[in-house]
Tab-separated table of C-alpha atoms and ligand atoms in Angstrom:
chain	number	residue	atom	x	y	z
A	1	MET	CA	105.002	105.406	54.143
A	2	GLN	CA	106.030	103.146	56.978
A	3	VAL	CA	108.517	105.741	58.222
A	4	LEU	CA	105.959	108.487	57.874
A	5	SER	CA	103.391	106.650	59.974
A	6	GLU	CA	106.016	105.992	62.677
A	7	TRP	CA	106.747	109.694	62.743
A	8	ALA	CA	103.072	110.473	63.015
A	9	ARG	CA	102.760	108.075	65.953
A	10	ALA	CA	105.827	109.522	67.677
A	11	LEU	CA	104.410	113.033	67.287
A	12	GLU	CA	101.054	111.946	68.588
A	13	GLU	CA	102.659	110.370	71.666
A	14	LEU	CA	104.680	113.511	72.237
A	15	PHE	CA	101.618	115.734	72.368
A	16	PHE	CA	99.155	113.160	73.714
A	17	PRO	CA	101.198	110.776	75.873
A	18	PRO	CA	99.453	107.436	76.420
A	19	GLU	CA	97.886	107.089	79.835
A	20	LEU	CA	100.100	105.002	82.092
A	21	THR	CA	98.604	101.797	83.392
A	22	CYS	CA	98.960	100.752	87.047
A	23	GLY	CA	102.184	98.763	87.623
A	24	PHE	CA	100.345	96.378	89.952
A	25	CYS	CA	96.975	95.469	88.410
A	26	ARG	CA	97.859	96.451	84.793
A	27	GLU	CA	94.221	97.445	84.371
A	28	ARG	CA	93.373	100.855	85.736
A	29	PRO	CA	95.123	104.143	84.901
A	30	ALA	CA	97.990	105.003	87.226
A	31	LEU	CA	98.371	108.055	89.408
A	32	ASP	CA	101.707	109.907	89.268
A	33	VAL	CA	103.372	107.314	91.525
A	34	GLY	CA	102.755	104.515	89.005
A	35	ALA	CA	99.859	102.671	90.662
A	36	CYS	CA	96.095	103.189	90.716
A	37	ARG	CA	94.052	104.381	93.673
A	38	GLY	CA	92.468	100.942	94.231
A	39	CYS	CA	95.832	99.148	94.475
A	40	LEU	CA	97.246	101.857	96.745
A	41	ASP	CA	94.292	101.447	99.112
A	42	ALA	CA	94.605	97.640	99.063
A	43	LEU	CA	98.291	97.814	100.066
A	44	HIS	CA	97.539	99.527	103.401
A	45	ILE	CA	100.690	101.595	103.140
A	46	ARG	CA	102.105	102.775	106.443
A	47	TRP	CA	105.745	103.821	106.586
A	48	GLU	CA	107.233	102.502	109.802
A	49	LYS	CA	110.539	102.369	111.586
A	50	ARG	CA	111.242	99.312	113.722
A	51	VAL	CA	114.227	97.581	115.266
A	52	LEU	CA	115.050	93.898	114.817
A	53	HIS	CA	118.087	92.063	116.173
A	54	GLY	CA	119.468	95.422	117.253
A	55	TYR	CA	119.327	97.072	113.816
A	56	PRO	CA	116.796	99.697	112.692
A	57	TYR	CA	114.780	99.207	109.526
A	58	PHE	CA	112.031	100.984	107.614
A	59	SER	CA	109.194	99.332	105.703
A	60	LEU	CA	106.158	100.342	103.722
A	61	PHE	CA	103.278	97.868	104.110
A	62	PRO	CA	102.301	94.636	105.886
A	63	TYR	CA	103.227	91.335	104.256
A	64	GLN	CA	99.666	90.078	103.993
A	65	GLY	CA	96.717	90.136	101.619
A	66	PHE	CA	97.319	92.185	98.481
A	67	GLY	CA	100.846	93.206	99.530
A	68	ARG	CA	101.866	89.598	100.002
A	69	SER	CA	100.467	88.522	96.640
A	70	LEU	CA	102.311	91.400	94.942
A	71	ILE	CA	105.624	90.219	96.405
A	72	HIS	CA	104.833	86.673	95.233
A	73	ASN	CA	104.008	87.947	91.754
A	74	LEU	CA	107.299	89.789	91.663
A	75	LYS	CA	109.451	86.884	92.816
A	76	PHE	CA	107.748	83.794	91.524
A	77	GLN	CA	105.936	84.974	88.424
A	78	GLY	CA	108.553	87.369	87.131
A	79	ARG	CA	106.289	90.447	87.361
A	80	TYR	CA	109.175	92.798	86.806
A	81	GLU	CA	107.029	95.958	86.669
A	82	VAL	CA	105.840	95.301	90.234
A	83	GLY	CA	109.464	95.705	91.361
A	84	VAL	CA	109.825	98.883	89.324
A	85	THR	CA	106.734	100.443	90.919
A	86	LEU	CA	107.639	99.319	94.448
A	87	GLY	CA	111.141	100.712	93.952
A	88	VAL	CA	109.691	104.102	93.046
A	89	PHE	CA	107.457	104.000	96.155
A	90	LEU	CA	110.440	103.189	98.359
A	91	GLY	CA	112.568	105.896	96.758
A	92	LEU	CA	109.864	108.516	97.363
A	93	ALA	CA	109.497	107.371	100.993
A	94	CYS	CA	113.277	107.502	101.563
A	95	ARG	CA	113.461	110.972	100.093
A	96	GLU	CA	110.914	112.193	102.653
A	97	GLU	CA	112.470	110.428	105.661
A	98	PRO	CA	114.860	112.751	107.566
A	99	GLU	CA	116.553	109.851	109.345
A	100	LEU	CA	117.676	108.408	106.020
A	101	ALA	CA	119.264	111.622	104.767
A	102	LYS	CA	122.578	110.306	106.128
A	103	VAL	CA	122.529	107.161	103.923
A	104	ASP	CA	125.669	106.865	101.769
A	105	LEU	CA	125.039	103.599	99.950
A	106	LEU	CA	122.237	101.274	98.856
A	107	VAL	CA	123.138	97.645	99.505
A	108	PRO	CA	120.646	95.298	97.798
A	109	VAL	CA	120.690	91.862	99.448
A	110	PRO	CA	122.485	89.620	96.946
A	111	LEU	CA	120.991	86.305	95.851
A	112	ALA	CA	122.980	83.099	95.847
A	113	PRO	CA	124.010	82.209	92.258
A	114	GLY	CA	121.671	79.184	92.104
A	115	ARG	CA	118.655	81.242	93.156
A	116	LEU	CA	119.586	84.012	90.738
A	117	ARG	CA	119.716	81.538	87.835
A	118	GLU	CA	116.353	80.130	88.856
A	119	ARG	CA	114.622	83.520	89.153
A	120	GLY	CA	116.439	85.341	86.351
A	121	PHE	CA	116.777	88.564	88.335
A	122	ASN	CA	117.443	89.768	91.857
A	123	GLN	CA	114.345	91.516	93.176
A	124	ALA	CA	116.397	93.470	95.733
A	125	ALA	CA	118.673	94.834	92.989
A	126	LEU	CA	115.609	95.743	90.904
A	127	LEU	CA	114.187	97.690	93.865
A	128	ALA	CA	117.519	99.437	94.468
A	129	ASP	CA	117.818	100.467	90.803
A	130	ASN	CA	114.413	102.114	90.943
A	131	ILE	CA	114.983	103.672	94.362
A	132	LYS	CA	118.069	105.269	92.867
A	133	GLY	CA	115.930	106.670	90.049
A	134	VAL	CA	114.091	108.985	92.470
A	135	TRP	CA	116.522	109.225	95.383
A	136	LYS	CA	120.074	109.595	94.171
A	137	ARG	CA	122.252	107.215	96.118
A	138	PRO	CA	125.018	104.957	94.788
A	139	ILE	CA	124.421	101.207	94.740
A	140	CYS	CA	127.033	98.924	96.268
A	141	HIS	CA	127.952	95.854	94.196
A	142	HIS	CA	130.681	94.604	96.503
A	143	VAL	CA	128.818	92.004	98.520
A	144	ALA	CA	128.216	88.419	97.382
A	145	ARG	CA	125.933	85.753	98.755
A	146	THR	CA	127.894	82.620	99.467
A	147	ARG	CA	124.963	80.558	100.734
A	148	GLU	CA	121.285	80.864	101.514
A	149	THR	CA	120.311	81.615	105.092
A	150	LYS	CA	117.751	79.027	106.147
A	151	PRO	CA	114.858	79.825	108.462
A	152	GLN	CA	116.298	79.886	111.958
A	153	SER	CA	113.274	78.790	113.925
A	154	GLY	CA	113.555	75.338	115.382
A	155	LEU	CA	117.317	75.118	114.874
A	156	PRO	CA	119.516	74.618	117.938
A	157	LEU	CA	121.847	77.493	118.772
A	158	THR	CA	124.981	75.943	117.217
A	159	ALA	CA	123.109	75.251	113.984
A	160	ARG	CA	121.803	78.832	114.002
A	161	LYS	CA	125.290	80.214	114.236
A	162	ARG	CA	126.528	77.861	111.509
A	163	ASN	CA	123.610	78.855	109.302
A	164	LEU	CA	124.430	82.560	109.549
A	165	HIS	CA	128.159	82.114	109.441
A	166	ARG	CA	129.692	83.407	106.239
A	167	ALA	CA	126.396	83.811	104.396
A	168	PHE	CA	127.886	86.929	102.780
A	169	ALA	CA	131.360	87.807	101.573
A	170	LEU	CA	132.870	91.126	100.604
A	171	LEU	CA	134.317	91.452	97.121
A	172	PRO	CA	137.557	93.277	96.314
A	173	GLY	CA	137.128	97.032	96.458
A	174	ALA	CA	134.480	96.979	99.196
A	175	ASP	CA	134.836	99.899	101.600
A	176	PHE	CA	132.130	100.487	104.163
A	177	ARG	CA	134.195	102.405	106.720
A	178	GLY	CA	132.170	105.224	108.236
A	179	LYS	CA	129.374	104.754	105.698
A	180	CYS	CA	125.685	104.507	106.434
A	181	CYS	CA	124.545	101.490	104.418
A	182	LEU	CA	120.890	100.969	103.553
A	183	ILE	CA	120.245	97.234	103.147
A	184	VAL	CA	117.433	96.786	100.595
A	185	ASP	CA	115.154	93.778	100.133
A	186	ASP	CA	111.551	93.040	99.206
A	187	VAL	CA	110.358	91.653	102.534
A	188	ILE	CA	111.539	91.187	106.099
A	189	THR	CA	110.192	88.155	107.949
A	190	SER	CA	112.365	86.670	110.708
A	191	GLY	CA	115.117	89.157	109.845
A	192	GLN	CA	117.896	86.534	109.826
A	193	THR	CA	119.196	87.508	106.412
A	194	PHE	CA	119.027	91.200	107.333
A	195	TYR	CA	120.905	90.488	110.542
A	196	ALA	CA	123.584	88.399	108.811
A	197	LEU	CA	124.291	91.096	106.232
A	198	ALA	CA	124.034	93.976	108.741
A	199	ARG	CA	126.581	92.261	110.947
A	200	VAL	CA	129.059	91.827	108.088
A	201	LEU	CA	128.717	95.491	107.141
A	202	GLU	CA	129.129	96.581	110.753
A	203	GLN	CA	132.182	94.377	111.241
A	204	ASN	CA	133.689	96.164	108.261
A	205	GLY	CA	133.096	99.634	109.616
A	206	GLY	CA	129.663	100.362	108.138
A	207	ARG	CA	126.508	101.593	109.875
A	208	PRO	CA	123.652	99.375	108.659
A	209	VAL	CA	119.974	100.342	108.360
A	210	GLY	CA	117.304	98.255	106.616
A	211	LEU	CA	114.712	99.107	103.975
A	212	PHE	CA	111.988	96.665	102.967
A	213	ALA	CA	108.828	96.979	100.922
A	214	ALA	CA	106.883	94.581	103.171
A	215	ARG	CA	107.135	93.533	106.828
A	216	THR	CA	105.784	90.574	108.733
A	217	GLU	CA	103.748	91.922	111.613
A	218	ALA	CA	104.579	89.024	113.924
A	219	PHE	CA	108.228	90.074	114.024
A	220	GLY	CA	107.477	93.732	114.446
A	221	SER	CA	108.414	94.122	118.085
A	222	GLU	CA	111.780	95.084	119.469
A	223	LEU	CA	113.895	91.944	119.524
A	224	GLY	CA	117.175	93.713	119.946
A	225	ALA	CA	118.277	91.484	122.801
A	226	GLU	CA	118.032	88.401	120.638
A	227	LYS	CA	121.450	88.760	118.995
A	228	LEU	CA	122.561	85.350	117.834
B	1	ZN	ZN1	96.060	99.001	90.147
């Protein structure tokens, strides 16, 4: 009887699929994109291209209010499904962006091993996996984080350079020559981590572009001259 009732349930779900719940609030029914209308409105989505430290990047919403709390839920409360839904959003946006048609590789920003153990997952890798689900691009696993990049503000120039120096290392088999590499992370604030990774990719023949779910408005202006 047990087997029979499982069959009945499977059949029922086949013909009457359960309504998907919003990946953000887990309360209201989701639209096709995986989130409800209320959460979409609260995010203030606006796809933008900007340049920071000389490298272009795209982002989806401001890192404030609801968007900021979503990122916190993802990273510090293990709300995995938030990353899944944001990844789908980013993948759909990338698919529609003509300037990103040339992208060869997704490069999720790696976490240092200590941070990865602490968090249990890398939010950038989670985003990349779900971007790939809707926008078919291979994911690069050939970059490792050797140390955390600390906030740069307030550090003297020599300390800034030391801080960025060798934050990332390439693993055997890495080949970025001539490839357009889309660096993926959840949020861009000062852009130091983005810059450090973009520079490594560029030094190894790649053409880096950034992709972030959220952006800090204060760093939104062109700071291309501020190469450290
Ligand atoms: Zn919702």
